[in-house]
Tab-separated table of C-alpha atoms in Angstrom:
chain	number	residue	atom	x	y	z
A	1441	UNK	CA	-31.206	12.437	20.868
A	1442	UNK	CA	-31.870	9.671	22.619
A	1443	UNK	CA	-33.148	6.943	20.128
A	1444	UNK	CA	-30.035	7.997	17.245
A	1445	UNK	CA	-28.161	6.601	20.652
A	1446	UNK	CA	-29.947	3.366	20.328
A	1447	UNK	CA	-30.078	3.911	16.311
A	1448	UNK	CA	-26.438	3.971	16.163
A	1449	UNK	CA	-25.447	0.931	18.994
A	1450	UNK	CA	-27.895	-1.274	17.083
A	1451	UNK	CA	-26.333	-0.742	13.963
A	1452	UNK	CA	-23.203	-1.884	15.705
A	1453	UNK	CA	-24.582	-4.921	16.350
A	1454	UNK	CA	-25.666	-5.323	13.178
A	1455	UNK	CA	-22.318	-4.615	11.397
A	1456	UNK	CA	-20.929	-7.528	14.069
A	1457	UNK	CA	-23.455	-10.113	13.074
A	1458	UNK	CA	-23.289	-9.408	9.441
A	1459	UNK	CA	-19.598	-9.223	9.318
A	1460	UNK	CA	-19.901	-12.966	10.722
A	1461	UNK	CA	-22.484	-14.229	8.355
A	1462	UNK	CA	-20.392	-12.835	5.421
A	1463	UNK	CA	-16.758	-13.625	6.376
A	1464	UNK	CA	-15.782	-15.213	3.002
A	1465	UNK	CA	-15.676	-11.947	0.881
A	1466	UNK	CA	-14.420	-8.432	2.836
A	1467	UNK	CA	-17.135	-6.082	1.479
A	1468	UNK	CA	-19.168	-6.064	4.261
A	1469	UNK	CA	-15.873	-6.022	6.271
A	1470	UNK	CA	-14.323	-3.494	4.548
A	1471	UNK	CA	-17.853	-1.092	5.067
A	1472	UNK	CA	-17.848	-1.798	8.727
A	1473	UNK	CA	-14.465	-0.697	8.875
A	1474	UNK	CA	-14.523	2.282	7.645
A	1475	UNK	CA	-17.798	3.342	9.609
A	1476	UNK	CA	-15.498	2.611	12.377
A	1477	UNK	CA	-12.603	4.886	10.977
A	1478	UNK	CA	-14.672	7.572	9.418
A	1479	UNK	CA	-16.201	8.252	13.202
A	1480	UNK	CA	-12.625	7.877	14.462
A	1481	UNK	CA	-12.075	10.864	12.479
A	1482	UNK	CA	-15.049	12.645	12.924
A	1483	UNK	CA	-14.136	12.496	16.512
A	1484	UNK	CA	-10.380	13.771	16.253
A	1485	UNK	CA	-12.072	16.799	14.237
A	1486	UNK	CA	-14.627	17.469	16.743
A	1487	UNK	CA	-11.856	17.093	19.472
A	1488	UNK	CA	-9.439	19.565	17.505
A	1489	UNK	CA	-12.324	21.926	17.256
A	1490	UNK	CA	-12.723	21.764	13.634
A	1491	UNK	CA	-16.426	20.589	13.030
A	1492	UNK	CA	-19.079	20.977	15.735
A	1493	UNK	CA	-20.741	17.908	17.456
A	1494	UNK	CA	-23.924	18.065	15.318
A	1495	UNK	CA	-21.508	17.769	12.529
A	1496	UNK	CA	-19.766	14.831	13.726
A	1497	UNK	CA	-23.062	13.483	14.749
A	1498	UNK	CA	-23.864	13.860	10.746
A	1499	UNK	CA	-21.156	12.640	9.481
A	1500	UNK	CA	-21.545	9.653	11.194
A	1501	UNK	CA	-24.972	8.913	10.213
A	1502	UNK	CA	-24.152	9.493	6.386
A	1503	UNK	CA	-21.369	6.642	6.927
A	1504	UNK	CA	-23.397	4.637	8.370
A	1505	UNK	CA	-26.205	4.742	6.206
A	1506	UNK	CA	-23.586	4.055	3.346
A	1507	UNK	CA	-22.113	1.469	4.935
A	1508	UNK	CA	-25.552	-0.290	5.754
A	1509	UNK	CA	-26.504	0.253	2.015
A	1510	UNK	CA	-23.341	-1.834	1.200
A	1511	UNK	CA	-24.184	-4.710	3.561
A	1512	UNK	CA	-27.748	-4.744	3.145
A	1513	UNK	CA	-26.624	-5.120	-0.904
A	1514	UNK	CA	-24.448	-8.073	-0.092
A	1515	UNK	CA	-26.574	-10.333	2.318
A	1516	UNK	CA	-29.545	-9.774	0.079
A	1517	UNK	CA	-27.724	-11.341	-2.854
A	1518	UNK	CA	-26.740	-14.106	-0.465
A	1519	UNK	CA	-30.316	-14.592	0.832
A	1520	UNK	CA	-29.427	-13.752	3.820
A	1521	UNK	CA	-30.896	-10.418	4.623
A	1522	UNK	CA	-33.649	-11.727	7.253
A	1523	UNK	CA	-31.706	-13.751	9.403
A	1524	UNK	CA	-28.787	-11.318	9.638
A	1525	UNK	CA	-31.566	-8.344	10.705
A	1526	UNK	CA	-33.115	-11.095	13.066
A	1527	UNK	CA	-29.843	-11.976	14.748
A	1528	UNK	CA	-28.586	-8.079	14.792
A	1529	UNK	CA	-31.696	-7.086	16.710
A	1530	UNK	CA	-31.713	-10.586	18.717
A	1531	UNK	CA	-28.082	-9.219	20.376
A	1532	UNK	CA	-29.033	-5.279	20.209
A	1533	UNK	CA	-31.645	-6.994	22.481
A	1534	UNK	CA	-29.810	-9.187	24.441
A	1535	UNK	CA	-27.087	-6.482	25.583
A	1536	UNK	CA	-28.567	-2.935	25.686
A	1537	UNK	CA	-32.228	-4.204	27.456
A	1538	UNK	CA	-31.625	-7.405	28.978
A	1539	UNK	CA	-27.925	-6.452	29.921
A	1540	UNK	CA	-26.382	-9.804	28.833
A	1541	UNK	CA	-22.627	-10.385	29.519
A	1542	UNK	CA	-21.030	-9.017	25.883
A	1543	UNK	CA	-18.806	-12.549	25.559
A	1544	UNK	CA	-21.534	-14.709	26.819
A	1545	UNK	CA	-23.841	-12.859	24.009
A	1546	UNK	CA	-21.263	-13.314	21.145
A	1547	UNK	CA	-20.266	-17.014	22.034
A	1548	UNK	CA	-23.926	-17.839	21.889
A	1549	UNK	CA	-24.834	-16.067	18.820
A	1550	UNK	CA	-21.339	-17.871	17.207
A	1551	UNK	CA	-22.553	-21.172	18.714
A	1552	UNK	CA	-26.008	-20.852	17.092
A	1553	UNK	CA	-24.700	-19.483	13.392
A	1554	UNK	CA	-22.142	-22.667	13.259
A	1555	UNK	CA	-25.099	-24.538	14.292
A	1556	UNK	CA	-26.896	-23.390	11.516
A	1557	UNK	CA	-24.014	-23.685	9.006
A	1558	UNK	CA	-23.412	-27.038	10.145
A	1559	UNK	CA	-26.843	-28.341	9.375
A	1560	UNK	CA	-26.837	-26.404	6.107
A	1561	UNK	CA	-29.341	-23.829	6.975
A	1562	UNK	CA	-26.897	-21.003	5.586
A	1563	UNK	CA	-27.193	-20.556	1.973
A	1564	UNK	CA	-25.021	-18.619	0.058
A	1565	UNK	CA	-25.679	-19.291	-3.654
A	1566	UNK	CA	-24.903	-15.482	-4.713
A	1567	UNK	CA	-21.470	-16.272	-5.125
A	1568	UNK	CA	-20.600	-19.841	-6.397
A	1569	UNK	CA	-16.805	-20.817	-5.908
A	1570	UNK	CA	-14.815	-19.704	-8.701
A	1571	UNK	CA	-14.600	-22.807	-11.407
């Protein structure tokens, strides 16, 4: 169906902007990378002929909803779950309705999160620096 389409490219974007808010530890990382391989999978098995699409199409929603479980986990104990959602629908928005340029997107969301950083609007207090 149509809006798992959008369900699933959103999430995308999510899994981008998250896995820059969080680049200092590789959970969320490590999720979004194997969302990326489990559906690599699920695709060679659908291609062989050994699941159907509606399978695939399952399996890759349970992987993704596991792998948002794990990120949502992580930028909430960084207090960072609002801005991450508001920046992952800000470029869900910016590319899929507005059709903006997929660089010119990603250098301005970059541009704006260093902005941030730099003025110290990004706190990350979850996990102190080992002593």
């Amino acid at each position: 169906p149509k809006w798992a389409q959008y369900l699933m490219s959103s999430a995308q974007f999510h899994a981008t902007v998250h896995c820059l808010l969080t680049s200092d530890r590789l959970s969320v990382q490590i999720a979004a990378l194997t969302v990326v391989q489990v559906s690599a999978f699920g695709m060679t098995l659908r291609r062989k002929g050994f699941i159907s699409q509606k399978e695939g199409v399952a399996m890759y929603a349970l992987v993704l909803v596991l792998g948002m479980i794990v990120i949502f986990d992580d930028l909430g104990r960084r207090s960072l779950f609002s801005l991450a959602i508001c920046f992952g629908n800000i470029t869900a928005v910016l590319r899929m309705y507005w059709g903006m340029h997929k660089y010119a997107m990603w250098l301005f969301v970059a541009l704006v999160l260093t902005y941030l950083l730099d003025q110290g609007m990004l706190n990350d207090d979850a996990y102190p620096a080992p002593a």
